[in-house]
Coordinates of C-alpha atoms in Angstrom, one line a residue:
M1 CA 45.6 -13.9 -56.6
R2 CA 42.6 -15.7 -55.2
R3 CA 38.9 -15.3 -56.3
S4 CA 36.6 -14.8 -53.4
D5 CA 33.2 -15.4 -55.2
I6 CA 33.9 -19.0 -55.8
R7 CA 34.6 -22.4 -53.6
N8 CA 35.7 -25.6 -55.2
I9 CA 35.5 -28.6 -52.5
A10 CA 35.4 -32.5 -52.8
I11 CA 33.6 -34.5 -50.2
I12 CA 35.7 -37.4 -49.3
A13 CA 34.9 -40.4 -46.9
H14 CA 35.1 -44.0 -46.1
V15 CA 32.0 -46.1 -48.0
D16 CA 28.4 -45.5 -46.2
H17 CA 29.6 -42.5 -43.9
G18 CA 26.9 -40.3 -45.7
K19 CA 28.7 -38.3 -48.4
T20 CA 25.8 -38.6 -50.9
T21 CA 23.1 -38.0 -48.1
L22 CA 25.2 -34.8 -47.1
V23 CA 25.2 -33.6 -50.4
D24 CA 21.2 -34.0 -50.5
C25 CA 21.2 -31.7 -47.5
L26 CA 23.3 -29.0 -48.9
L27 CA 21.2 -28.9 -51.9
K28 CA 18.0 -28.4 -49.7
Q29 CA 19.9 -25.9 -47.6
S30 CA 20.9 -23.7 -50.7
G31 CA 17.2 -22.8 -51.2
Q32 CA 17.4 -23.0 -54.9
F33 CA 15.2 -25.7 -55.8
R34 CA 11.6 -26.5 -55.5
E35 CA 10.9 -29.0 -52.7
S36 CA 9.3 -31.4 -55.7
Q37 CA 13.1 -31.5 -57.2
L38 CA 14.5 -33.1 -54.1
T39 CA 12.3 -35.6 -53.1
E40 CA 14.4 -38.5 -53.6
T41 CA 17.4 -39.6 -51.6
C42 CA 20.7 -39.9 -52.6
I43 CA 20.0 -37.5 -55.6
L44 CA 23.7 -37.7 -57.0
D45 CA 23.4 -41.7 -57.2
S46 CA 22.1 -41.2 -60.9
N47 CA 22.7 -44.3 -62.6
D48 CA 21.0 -47.9 -62.1
L49 CA 23.8 -49.8 -60.4
E50 CA 24.5 -47.0 -57.9
R51 CA 20.7 -47.1 -56.7
E52 CA 20.8 -51.0 -56.9
R53 CA 23.9 -51.3 -55.1
G54 CA 23.4 -48.2 -52.5
I55 CA 27.0 -47.0 -53.5
T56 CA 28.7 -44.1 -55.3
I57 CA 30.8 -45.5 -58.5
L58 CA 31.2 -42.4 -60.6
A59 CA 32.4 -39.1 -59.0
K60 CA 29.9 -36.1 -59.8
N61 CA 29.8 -32.3 -60.1
I62 CA 27.0 -29.9 -58.7
A63 CA 27.2 -26.2 -57.9
I64 CA 25.3 -24.1 -55.4
N65 CA 25.1 -20.5 -54.5
Y66 CA 25.3 -19.4 -50.8
K67 CA 25.5 -15.9 -49.6
G68 CA 26.7 -14.8 -53.1
V69 CA 29.5 -17.3 -53.4
K70 CA 29.3 -20.1 -55.8
I71 CA 30.4 -23.4 -54.2
N72 CA 31.2 -26.4 -56.8
I73 CA 30.6 -29.6 -54.8
I74 CA 32.3 -32.8 -55.9
D75 CA 30.8 -36.0 -54.6
T76 CA 33.4 -38.8 -54.6
P77 CA 33.1 -42.8 -54.1
G78 CA 33.9 -44.2 -50.7
H79 CA 34.8 -47.7 -52.1
A80 CA 38.7 -48.5 -52.3
D81 CA 38.1 -50.2 -55.7
F82 CA 37.2 -46.8 -57.0
G83 CA 40.0 -44.8 -55.6
G84 CA 41.0 -43.7 -59.2
E85 CA 38.0 -41.6 -59.4
V86 CA 39.0 -39.8 -55.9
E87 CA 42.7 -39.2 -57.5
R88 CA 41.8 -37.5 -60.8
V89 CA 38.6 -35.2 -59.4
L90 CA 40.9 -34.1 -56.5
K91 CA 42.9 -31.7 -58.9
M92 CA 39.4 -29.5 -59.5
A93 CA 39.5 -29.0 -55.6
D94 CA 41.0 -26.4 -53.1
G95 CA 39.3 -28.1 -49.8
V96 CA 38.2 -31.3 -48.8
L97 CA 35.1 -32.1 -46.6
M98 CA 36.3 -35.4 -44.8
L99 CA 33.5 -37.2 -43.3
V100 CA 33.7 -39.6 -40.3
D101 CA 31.0 -41.7 -39.1
A102 CA 30.3 -40.8 -35.2
A103 CA 30.0 -44.5 -34.4
E104 CA 32.7 -46.1 -36.8
G105 CA 35.3 -43.6 -36.8
T106 CA 38.3 -43.7 -39.1
K107 CA 38.3 -46.6 -41.2
P108 CA 40.6 -47.8 -44.1
Q109 CA 39.3 -45.8 -47.0
T110 CA 39.4 -42.7 -44.9
R111 CA 43.1 -43.1 -44.7
F112 CA 43.5 -43.5 -48.4
V113 CA 41.6 -40.4 -49.3
L114 CA 43.0 -38.3 -46.7
K115 CA 46.3 -39.2 -47.7
K116 CA 45.8 -38.2 -51.5
A117 CA 44.2 -34.8 -50.3
L118 CA 47.1 -33.9 -48.2
E119 CA 49.6 -34.8 -51.2
C120 CA 47.5 -32.5 -53.4
K121 CA 47.8 -29.6 -50.6
L122 CA 44.2 -29.3 -49.9
K123 CA 42.5 -27.6 -46.9
P124 CA 40.8 -30.5 -44.8
L125 CA 37.5 -29.6 -42.9
V126 CA 36.5 -32.4 -40.8
V127 CA 32.5 -33.4 -40.4
V128 CA 31.7 -35.8 -37.7
N129 CA 28.5 -37.1 -39.3
K130 CA 25.6 -39.3 -38.1
I131 CA 25.8 -37.9 -34.5
D132 CA 22.2 -39.0 -34.0
R133 CA 22.9 -42.6 -34.1
P134 CA 22.1 -44.2 -31.0
D135 CA 25.7 -45.8 -30.6
A136 CA 27.4 -42.3 -31.9
R137 CA 30.8 -41.4 -30.1
P138 CA 31.5 -38.1 -31.8
K139 CA 34.2 -36.6 -29.4
E140 CA 36.2 -40.2 -29.8
A141 CA 35.4 -40.2 -33.7
L142 CA 37.2 -36.8 -33.8
S143 CA 40.0 -37.9 -31.8
E144 CA 40.5 -40.7 -34.0
A145 CA 40.7 -38.3 -37.1
F146 CA 43.2 -36.0 -35.6
D147 CA 45.4 -39.2 -34.9
L148 CA 45.2 -40.1 -38.5
F149 CA 46.2 -36.8 -39.6
V150 CA 49.4 -37.1 -37.2
E151 CA 50.3 -40.8 -38.5
L152 CA 50.1 -39.3 -42.0
G153 CA 52.5 -36.5 -41.3
A154 CA 50.2 -33.4 -41.5
D155 CA 51.8 -30.1 -41.2
D156 CA 50.8 -27.9 -38.4
E157 CA 48.3 -26.0 -40.5
A158 CA 46.6 -29.1 -41.8
L159 CA 46.4 -30.4 -38.2
D160 CA 44.6 -27.3 -36.9
F161 CA 41.7 -28.3 -39.0
P162 CA 38.3 -26.8 -38.2
Y163 CA 35.4 -29.3 -37.6
I164 CA 31.4 -29.7 -37.1
F165 CA 29.4 -32.3 -35.9
A166 CA 26.3 -33.1 -38.2
S167 CA 23.5 -35.4 -39.4
G168 CA 23.3 -35.2 -42.9
R169 CA 19.8 -37.3 -42.9
S170 CA 18.3 -35.1 -40.5
G171 CA 19.8 -32.1 -42.1
Y172 CA 21.6 -30.2 -39.2
A173 CA 25.2 -29.1 -38.0
S174 CA 26.6 -27.7 -35.2
H175 CA 29.5 -27.3 -33.3
D176 CA 27.8 -29.0 -30.1
P177 CA 28.0 -32.7 -30.3
A178 CA 24.8 -32.7 -28.1
A179 CA 22.9 -30.7 -30.8
R180 CA 19.7 -32.4 -32.4
S181 CA 18.2 -29.8 -34.3
G182 CA 19.0 -26.9 -36.6
D183 CA 20.2 -26.4 -40.1
I184 CA 23.4 -27.3 -42.2
S185 CA 24.0 -23.5 -42.6
G186 CA 27.0 -23.9 -40.0
L187 CA 28.7 -26.2 -42.4
L188 CA 28.3 -23.9 -45.3
D189 CA 29.5 -21.1 -43.1
M190 CA 32.7 -23.1 -42.4
V191 CA 33.3 -24.0 -45.9
L192 CA 33.3 -20.0 -46.9
E193 CA 35.5 -18.9 -44.1
H194 CA 38.2 -21.8 -44.2
V195 CA 38.3 -23.2 -47.8
P196 CA 40.3 -20.7 -49.9
G197 CA 39.3 -19.5 -53.1
P198 CA 41.1 -20.8 -56.2
E199 CA 44.4 -19.5 -57.0
V200 CA 44.3 -17.9 -60.3
N201 CA 46.5 -15.9 -62.9
P202 CA 43.9 -14.7 -65.2
D203 CA 46.3 -12.7 -67.4
A204 CA 48.5 -15.5 -68.0
P205 CA 48.1 -18.1 -71.1
L206 CA 45.2 -20.5 -71.0
Q207 CA 45.7 -23.9 -68.8
M208 CA 43.5 -26.6 -68.1
M209 CA 43.6 -30.0 -67.2
V210 CA 41.0 -32.7 -68.3
T211 CA 40.1 -34.7 -65.2
T212 CA 36.6 -36.2 -66.3
L213 CA 35.5 -37.4 -69.4
G214 CA 31.6 -37.7 -70.5
W215 CA 30.0 -39.0 -73.7
S216 CA 26.9 -37.8 -75.6
E217 CA 25.5 -39.2 -78.6
F218 CA 25.2 -35.9 -80.3
V219 CA 28.4 -34.1 -79.3
G220 CA 30.8 -36.9 -78.9
R221 CA 33.4 -36.5 -75.8
I222 CA 32.8 -33.8 -73.1
A223 CA 36.0 -33.0 -71.4
T224 CA 35.6 -31.6 -67.8
G225 CA 38.4 -29.6 -65.6
R226 CA 39.3 -26.6 -63.9
I227 CA 40.8 -23.4 -65.3
K228 CA 44.3 -23.1 -64.0
S229 CA 45.0 -19.8 -65.6
G230 CA 43.9 -17.6 -68.2
K231 CA 40.4 -17.4 -70.0
I232 CA 38.3 -19.6 -72.4
K233 CA 35.6 -18.7 -74.8
K234 CA 33.3 -20.6 -76.8
G235 CA 34.6 -20.8 -80.4
Q236 CA 38.2 -20.1 -79.1
K237 CA 41.0 -22.2 -80.9
V238 CA 43.0 -24.2 -78.4
A239 CA 45.8 -26.7 -78.1
I240 CA 45.4 -30.1 -76.7
M241 CA 48.7 -31.3 -75.1
K242 CA 48.9 -35.3 -75.2
A243 CA 50.7 -37.8 -72.8
D244 CA 53.5 -38.5 -75.6
G245 CA 54.3 -34.8 -76.0
S246 CA 52.3 -34.5 -79.2
V247 CA 49.9 -31.1 -79.7
K248 CA 46.5 -31.5 -81.4
N249 CA 44.8 -28.0 -82.5
G250 CA 41.0 -27.8 -81.7
E251 CA 38.3 -25.3 -81.1
V252 CA 35.9 -25.3 -78.2
V253 CA 32.4 -25.7 -79.8
N254 CA 30.3 -25.5 -76.7
L255 CA 31.4 -23.8 -73.2
E256 CA 29.4 -25.2 -70.3
I257 CA 29.8 -24.4 -66.1
F258 CA 28.3 -26.4 -63.6
D259 CA 25.0 -24.7 -62.5
K260 CA 22.7 -26.6 -59.7
L261 CA 22.4 -30.2 -60.9
G262 CA 23.3 -29.6 -64.2
R263 CA 25.3 -27.5 -66.5
A264 CA 24.5 -24.0 -68.2
V265 CA 25.8 -22.7 -71.4
V266 CA 28.0 -19.7 -71.3
D267 CA 30.1 -17.7 -73.5
E268 CA 33.1 -17.1 -71.4
A269 CA 34.7 -18.7 -68.2
E270 CA 38.0 -17.6 -66.4
A271 CA 40.5 -19.0 -64.3
G272 CA 38.9 -21.2 -61.3
D273 CA 36.0 -22.1 -62.9
I274 CA 35.1 -25.6 -63.4
V275 CA 34.1 -26.0 -67.2
A276 CA 32.7 -28.6 -69.6
L277 CA 34.2 -28.5 -73.1
T278 CA 32.7 -30.0 -76.3
G279 CA 34.3 -30.1 -79.8
L280 CA 38.0 -31.0 -78.8
P281 CA 39.6 -33.6 -80.8
D282 CA 39.8 -36.9 -78.7
P283 CA 40.8 -35.5 -75.4
E284 CA 41.8 -37.7 -72.6
I285 CA 42.0 -37.6 -69.0
G286 CA 45.5 -36.1 -67.9
D287 CA 45.6 -33.9 -71.3
T288 CA 46.3 -30.0 -70.9
V289 CA 43.9 -27.6 -73.0
A290 CA 46.2 -24.8 -73.5
C291 CA 46.9 -21.5 -75.6
P292 CA 48.1 -22.5 -79.0
Q293 CA 50.6 -19.7 -79.1
N294 CA 52.2 -20.5 -75.8
P295 CA 51.4 -24.2 -74.9
V296 CA 52.5 -25.0 -71.5
A297 CA 51.5 -28.6 -70.4
L298 CA 50.4 -29.2 -66.5
E299 CA 51.6 -32.4 -64.5
R300 CA 49.6 -35.2 -65.6
I301 CA 47.4 -37.0 -63.0
A302 CA 49.6 -39.8 -61.4
V303 CA 47.3 -42.8 -60.4
D304 CA 48.3 -45.7 -58.3
E305 CA 48.5 -49.0 -60.2
P306 CA 46.2 -51.9 -60.6
T307 CA 46.2 -54.8 -58.2
L308 CA 44.0 -57.6 -59.8
S309 CA 43.8 -58.6 -63.6
M310 CA 41.3 -60.9 -65.0
L311 CA 40.9 -62.3 -68.6
F312 CA 38.1 -61.4 -70.7
T313 CA 37.4 -63.3 -73.9
I314 CA 34.4 -63.7 -76.3
N315 CA 31.6 -66.1 -75.2
N316 CA 32.1 -69.4 -77.3
S317 CA 29.5 -71.4 -75.4
P318 CA 26.8 -73.3 -77.4
L319 CA 24.1 -70.7 -75.9
A320 CA 26.1 -67.7 -77.3
G321 CA 23.7 -65.1 -78.9
K322 CA 20.5 -66.9 -77.5
D323 CA 20.2 -64.6 -74.4
G324 CA 19.6 -61.3 -75.7
G325 CA 23.2 -60.2 -76.6
K326 CA 24.0 -57.7 -79.3
F327 CA 27.8 -57.6 -79.2
L328 CA 29.3 -60.8 -79.4
T329 CA 32.6 -60.7 -81.6
S330 CA 36.1 -59.6 -80.2
R331 CA 35.9 -56.5 -82.5
H332 CA 33.1 -55.3 -80.2
L333 CA 34.8 -56.4 -77.0
R334 CA 38.0 -54.6 -78.1
A335 CA 36.2 -51.2 -78.9
R336 CA 34.0 -51.3 -75.6
L337 CA 37.2 -51.8 -73.5
M338 CA 39.1 -49.1 -75.4
R339 CA 36.3 -46.9 -74.9
E340 CA 36.2 -47.5 -71.1
L341 CA 39.9 -46.7 -71.0
E342 CA 39.2 -43.1 -72.1
S343 CA 37.4 -42.4 -68.6
N344 CA 38.4 -45.2 -66.3
V345 CA 42.2 -44.0 -65.3
A346 CA 42.6 -46.8 -63.0
L347 CA 41.8 -49.5 -65.4
R348 CA 44.6 -51.2 -67.7
V349 CA 43.9 -53.4 -70.9
E350 CA 46.5 -55.5 -72.7
S351 CA 46.0 -57.6 -75.7
A352 CA 47.8 -59.1 -78.8
P353 CA 46.6 -57.5 -82.1
N354 CA 44.5 -60.3 -83.7
S355 CA 43.8 -62.1 -80.2
D356 CA 40.4 -62.3 -78.7
H357 CA 41.7 -62.5 -75.1
F358 CA 42.2 -59.4 -73.2
Q359 CA 44.2 -59.0 -70.0
V360 CA 42.1 -56.3 -68.0
S361 CA 43.5 -54.6 -65.0
G362 CA 41.7 -52.6 -62.1
R363 CA 42.0 -51.9 -58.8
G364 CA 39.8 -55.0 -57.0
L365 CA 37.0 -57.5 -57.8
L366 CA 34.1 -54.6 -57.4
H367 CA 36.1 -52.4 -59.7
L368 CA 36.0 -55.1 -62.5
G369 CA 32.7 -56.4 -61.6
I370 CA 31.1 -53.2 -62.1
L371 CA 32.5 -52.8 -65.4
I372 CA 31.4 -56.5 -66.6
E373 CA 27.8 -55.4 -65.2
T374 CA 27.7 -52.3 -67.2
M375 CA 28.6 -54.2 -70.2
R376 CA 26.0 -56.8 -70.1
R377 CA 23.3 -54.5 -69.5
E378 CA 24.6 -52.6 -72.5
G379 CA 24.1 -55.8 -74.4
Y380 CA 27.6 -57.6 -74.4
E381 CA 28.2 -61.2 -74.1
L382 CA 31.6 -62.5 -72.7
S383 CA 33.6 -65.0 -70.9
V384 CA 35.9 -64.1 -67.9
G385 CA 38.4 -66.2 -66.4
K386 CA 39.8 -66.4 -62.6
P387 CA 40.9 -63.3 -61.0
E388 CA 44.7 -63.1 -60.3
V389 CA 46.8 -60.7 -58.6
I390 CA 49.5 -58.3 -60.4
R391 CA 53.0 -59.5 -59.1
K392 CA 56.0 -57.5 -60.0
Q393 CA 60.0 -58.3 -59.6
V394 CA 61.6 -56.5 -56.9
D395 CA 65.5 -56.8 -56.7
G396 CA 65.5 -60.4 -58.3
K397 CA 62.5 -61.7 -56.0
W398 CA 58.9 -61.7 -57.0
H399 CA 56.4 -59.3 -55.1
E400 CA 52.5 -59.2 -54.6
P401 CA 50.3 -57.0 -53.4
F402 CA 49.2 -57.0 -49.7
E403 CA 46.3 -55.2 -48.2
T404 CA 45.3 -54.2 -44.6
L405 CA 42.0 -55.8 -43.7
V406 CA 39.8 -54.6 -40.7
V407 CA 37.0 -56.7 -39.5
D408 CA 34.5 -55.7 -36.9
V409 CA 32.8 -58.8 -35.5
P410 CA 31.0 -60.0 -32.3
T411 CA 33.4 -61.3 -29.6
A412 CA 31.9 -64.7 -29.6
D413 CA 32.7 -65.0 -33.4
V414 CA 36.6 -64.0 -33.2
G415 CA 37.7 -67.5 -33.3
P416 CA 36.0 -68.2 -36.8
V417 CA 37.3 -65.1 -38.3
M418 CA 40.8 -65.9 -37.3
E419 CA 40.5 -69.4 -38.7
V420 CA 39.2 -68.4 -42.1
V421 CA 41.9 -65.3 -42.5
G422 CA 44.6 -67.1 -40.9
A423 CA 44.1 -69.9 -43.6
R424 CA 44.6 -67.4 -46.3
R425 CA 48.0 -66.3 -44.6
G426 CA 46.4 -63.1 -42.9
Q427 CA 48.5 -62.1 -39.9
V428 CA 47.2 -60.0 -36.9
Q429 CA 48.4 -56.5 -36.4
T430 CA 46.0 -55.5 -33.9
M431 CA 43.0 -56.3 -31.8
V432 CA 40.7 -54.0 -29.7
A433 CA 37.8 -55.3 -27.8
G434 CA 35.1 -52.4 -27.9
D435 CA 32.3 -51.2 -25.5
T436 CA 29.7 -52.3 -27.9
G437 CA 30.4 -56.0 -27.9
L438 CA 32.4 -55.8 -30.9
T439 CA 36.2 -56.6 -31.5
H440 CA 38.0 -54.7 -33.9
I441 CA 40.8 -56.6 -35.7
T442 CA 43.4 -55.4 -38.0
F443 CA 45.1 -58.0 -40.6
I444 CA 47.8 -57.8 -43.1
I445 CA 46.9 -60.1 -45.9
P446 CA 47.8 -61.0 -49.6
A447 CA 45.4 -59.5 -52.0
R448 CA 44.9 -63.1 -53.4
G449 CA 43.8 -64.2 -50.1
L450 CA 40.9 -61.8 -50.4
I451 CA 39.3 -63.4 -53.5
G452 CA 36.5 -65.5 -52.1
M453 CA 36.8 -64.5 -48.5
R454 CA 33.9 -62.4 -47.8
T455 CA 31.3 -65.2 -48.3
R456 CA 33.4 -67.7 -46.2
L457 CA 33.7 -65.1 -43.5
L458 CA 30.0 -64.2 -43.6
N459 CA 29.3 -67.9 -43.4
A460 CA 31.6 -68.5 -40.6
T461 CA 30.1 -65.6 -38.4
R462 CA 26.2 -65.9 -39.7
G463 CA 26.4 -62.6 -41.4
E464 CA 27.7 -60.5 -38.4
A465 CA 31.4 -59.6 -39.7
V466 CA 31.9 -56.4 -41.4
M467 CA 35.1 -56.2 -43.3
H468 CA 36.9 -53.5 -45.1
H469 CA 40.3 -53.7 -47.0
R470 CA 42.6 -51.5 -48.8
F471 CA 46.2 -51.9 -50.5
D472 CA 49.1 -51.4 -48.1
S473 CA 52.3 -52.1 -50.4
Y474 CA 54.1 -54.8 -52.2
Q475 CA 55.7 -57.7 -50.3
V476 CA 57.5 -60.7 -51.2
V477 CA 55.3 -63.6 -52.2
E478 CA 53.8 -66.1 -49.7
G479 CA 53.3 -69.4 -50.1
E480 CA 50.2 -71.4 -51.4
I481 CA 46.6 -70.4 -50.1
Q482 CA 44.0 -72.7 -49.8
R483 CA 41.8 -73.4 -53.0
R484 CA 38.4 -74.2 -53.1
L485 CA 37.7 -77.4 -50.9
N486 CA 35.0 -78.6 -53.3
G487 CA 34.7 -79.8 -56.8
V488 CA 31.6 -79.5 -59.2
L489 CA 29.2 -81.1 -61.1
V490 CA 29.9 -80.7 -65.1
S491 CA 27.2 -81.5 -67.5
Q492 CA 27.8 -84.2 -70.0
D493 CA 25.0 -83.3 -72.6
N494 CA 23.0 -80.3 -74.1
G495 CA 19.2 -79.5 -73.2
R496 CA 17.2 -78.7 -70.3
A497 CA 17.5 -79.7 -66.8
V498 CA 14.9 -82.0 -65.4
A499 CA 13.7 -82.6 -62.1
F500 CA 13.7 -86.2 -62.0
S501 CA 17.9 -85.8 -62.7
L502 CA 18.0 -83.2 -60.5
G503 CA 16.4 -84.9 -57.5
K504 CA 19.2 -87.6 -57.5
L505 CA 21.9 -85.2 -58.1
Q506 CA 21.1 -82.8 -54.8
E507 CA 21.7 -86.2 -52.6
R508 CA 25.2 -85.5 -53.1
A509 CA 25.4 -82.0 -54.4
E510 CA 24.2 -78.4 -54.0
L511 CA 22.7 -77.5 -57.3
F512 CA 23.2 -74.2 -59.5
V513 CA 20.5 -74.9 -61.8
A514 CA 16.6 -75.3 -61.5
P515 CA 14.3 -77.8 -63.5
G516 CA 13.9 -76.2 -67.1
A517 CA 17.2 -74.3 -67.1
E518 CA 19.0 -74.5 -70.4
V519 CA 22.4 -76.4 -69.9
Y520 CA 25.1 -77.7 -72.3
E521 CA 28.1 -80.1 -72.3
G522 CA 31.1 -78.6 -69.9
M523 CA 28.5 -76.3 -68.0
I524 CA 28.9 -76.3 -64.4
V525 CA 25.5 -77.1 -62.7
G526 CA 26.2 -77.6 -58.8
E527 CA 28.9 -78.1 -56.3
N528 CA 30.3 -81.6 -55.6
A529 CA 30.2 -82.8 -51.9
R530 CA 33.7 -84.0 -52.4
D531 CA 37.1 -82.3 -53.6
N532 CA 36.8 -84.0 -57.1
D533 CA 34.8 -82.9 -60.1
M534 CA 32.2 -85.2 -61.3
V535 CA 30.7 -85.5 -64.8
V536 CA 26.8 -85.7 -64.6
N537 CA 23.5 -85.7 -66.9
P538 CA 21.0 -83.3 -65.5
T539 CA 18.9 -83.8 -68.6
K540 CA 18.0 -87.5 -68.1
E541 CA 14.3 -88.0 -68.1
K542 CA 12.5 -90.9 -66.1
K543 CA 11.6 -93.9 -68.3
L544 CA 8.0 -94.4 -68.6
T545 CA 6.2 -97.7 -68.5
N546 CA 2.8 -98.9 -68.6
I547 CA 3.2 -100.4 -65.4
R548 CA 2.3 -98.5 -62.1
T549 CA 4.0 -99.1 -58.9
T550 CA 4.1 -97.3 -55.7
A551 CA 7.6 -96.2 -56.1
S552 CA 7.3 -95.0 -59.8
D553 CA 5.0 -91.8 -58.3
E554 CA 7.1 -90.8 -55.8
N555 CA 7.4 -86.8 -55.3
I556 CA 10.4 -84.8 -56.0
Y557 CA 11.5 -82.4 -53.5
L558 CA 14.2 -80.0 -54.7
Q559 CA 16.3 -77.3 -52.8
P560 CA 16.2 -74.1 -54.3
P561 CA 19.4 -73.7 -56.5
R562 CA 22.1 -71.5 -55.1
D563 CA 21.8 -68.1 -56.9
M564 CA 25.2 -67.0 -57.6
S565 CA 25.5 -63.0 -58.3
L566 CA 28.3 -61.6 -60.6
E567 CA 30.8 -61.0 -57.8
A568 CA 30.2 -64.5 -56.1
A569 CA 30.9 -66.4 -59.3
L570 CA 34.0 -64.6 -60.0
E571 CA 35.2 -65.7 -56.7
Y572 CA 34.1 -69.0 -57.0
I573 CA 35.7 -70.3 -60.2
E574 CA 39.2 -71.8 -60.5
D575 CA 41.8 -71.6 -63.2
D576 CA 40.3 -74.0 -65.6
E577 CA 36.9 -72.2 -65.3
Y578 CA 34.9 -69.3 -67.0
V579 CA 32.1 -67.4 -65.9
E580 CA 29.9 -66.9 -68.9
I581 CA 28.3 -63.3 -68.8
T582 CA 25.3 -62.8 -71.0
P583 CA 22.5 -59.7 -70.7
Q584 CA 20.0 -62.2 -69.0
S585 CA 22.2 -64.8 -67.3
I586 CA 25.4 -65.6 -65.4
R587 CA 26.7 -69.2 -65.6
L588 CA 29.8 -71.3 -64.8
R589 CA 31.4 -73.6 -67.3
K590 CA 34.7 -75.5 -67.9
I591 CA 37.1 -73.5 -70.2
L592 CA 37.6 -77.2 -72.2
L593 CA 33.9 -77.9 -72.7
S594 CA 34.2 -81.7 -73.6
E595 CA 35.3 -84.4 -70.9
S596 CA 38.0 -86.0 -73.5
A597 CA 39.5 -82.4 -73.9
R598 CA 39.8 -82.1 -70.2
K599 CA 41.5 -85.1 -69.7
R600 CA 43.9 -84.5 -72.5
G601 CA 44.6 -81.1 -70.8
N602 CA 45.2 -82.4 -67.5
R603 CA 47.7 -85.2 -69.1
V604 CA 49.9 -82.5 -71.1
A605 CA 49.8 -80.6 -67.6
K606 CA 51.2 -83.3 -65.7

């Protein structure tokens, strides 16, 4: 049987196509909130990193009531690196709202999320969003969405998808693409009409899969999931079925359902409800909460494998512990990474038992960069090595991940794009000149070729290029890819950088540090104009004498140092370098700090 009083939908789309803004609009349309409660934009982007970067990182659940029906809405990330979030939460939904930008049309991540939704047999509804853009082409975008369904092998029922044109920012939806007023009720009506209620079996034994884990200082782990069958009550005894086949007995200490922007405590929930349980013994994502008398496990969540790995280790520089870090040891680092594994299903961590080195694997540079940024804000200090793609052996040959790269660039800048991507073994698949003066180019490129490419592409096109990529497949390893062209300046002394020394150094290099910055032996302080590394002394002060000359009083004009963000630093370093990350600073350094140790290492390597 199906419940008619509830709908569970996920909102999926490419990054920046307006998912979270549309959720704001749905919250306002529901009429359940005071105006003062919904004054912000992107209400569900609640953590600091999401606010700062303007992207959704974590999937979130809310619930609204419309015409007597409860609609559970799951907002998902749009960036390819957070695909693991999308894969696990789709298990809770019966239908998806797929947003397509009326100007940009379908993009790489649109393909990824739609493919996952079709694999889960979810009912798709298409929303052509942002129809109020000056460059909008809603009918062409809808046609592109239909073509994408066909390419992915959708069945006839899925191809007959309902659609609507909308503007989440302006707050209206209509079946007429020329409409520029109204409200969003047409979209909610479409959800009630076309998304089926959850299929339930209330008389069967309890089954619920844990799809999200939260954490509270007071109650510990909070397991969220949708009840597949049966009922669950506060204080009920349950069995937790683990990945290795073992079964743990537990008790539901607290039971909550999603209500508006938060959760409400209830005494009982039944099949079809999305609930949050506390008190279970160490639940993990993919575990099944079942009836102890008749425990039957649900099929575990299958998540795509990571494609990129990085070395995490302790910060052993001379400045360790002087930058506000509270957690410095390998024990702290290990405990934090293990805790991240509980909720981040796309992450992998490998380590020897007594080692202070951890090989951390994820979906991409942004996926791992967000983890590092979160850790440094929590007070952790660590050093991180150069990102490397994960290779695997197939039929005796090494294969590496390849990605589909899509670049939109003004037609005049196509040449520089081809040069930059071609140097990294990218091959053109399609090239289409658009009506807006932009050329749409699709490449297939090794994933390692993407590391460090965004900055070069933006520099080559004066910031005009827009690039997106997604994992395509594993293919036979290509040849070598061009490495960093310039060497670096490496400090030979400890102390504070002095303007007198930096003024001399900037004649042959671009600096990474400002006067007064703390430096140490082995720290990278700039980029050399040539291709070799150069050892310098940025702490050398001007000799003072009692003789005044015209030359001795010359002014020193310093260019502002290059400000390296975390992602830029990770893309910049080479195999013999680390990024040192503390709560207050991001520094570049050599793995071997002393010049003599580096020379010995080079001799051994040769």
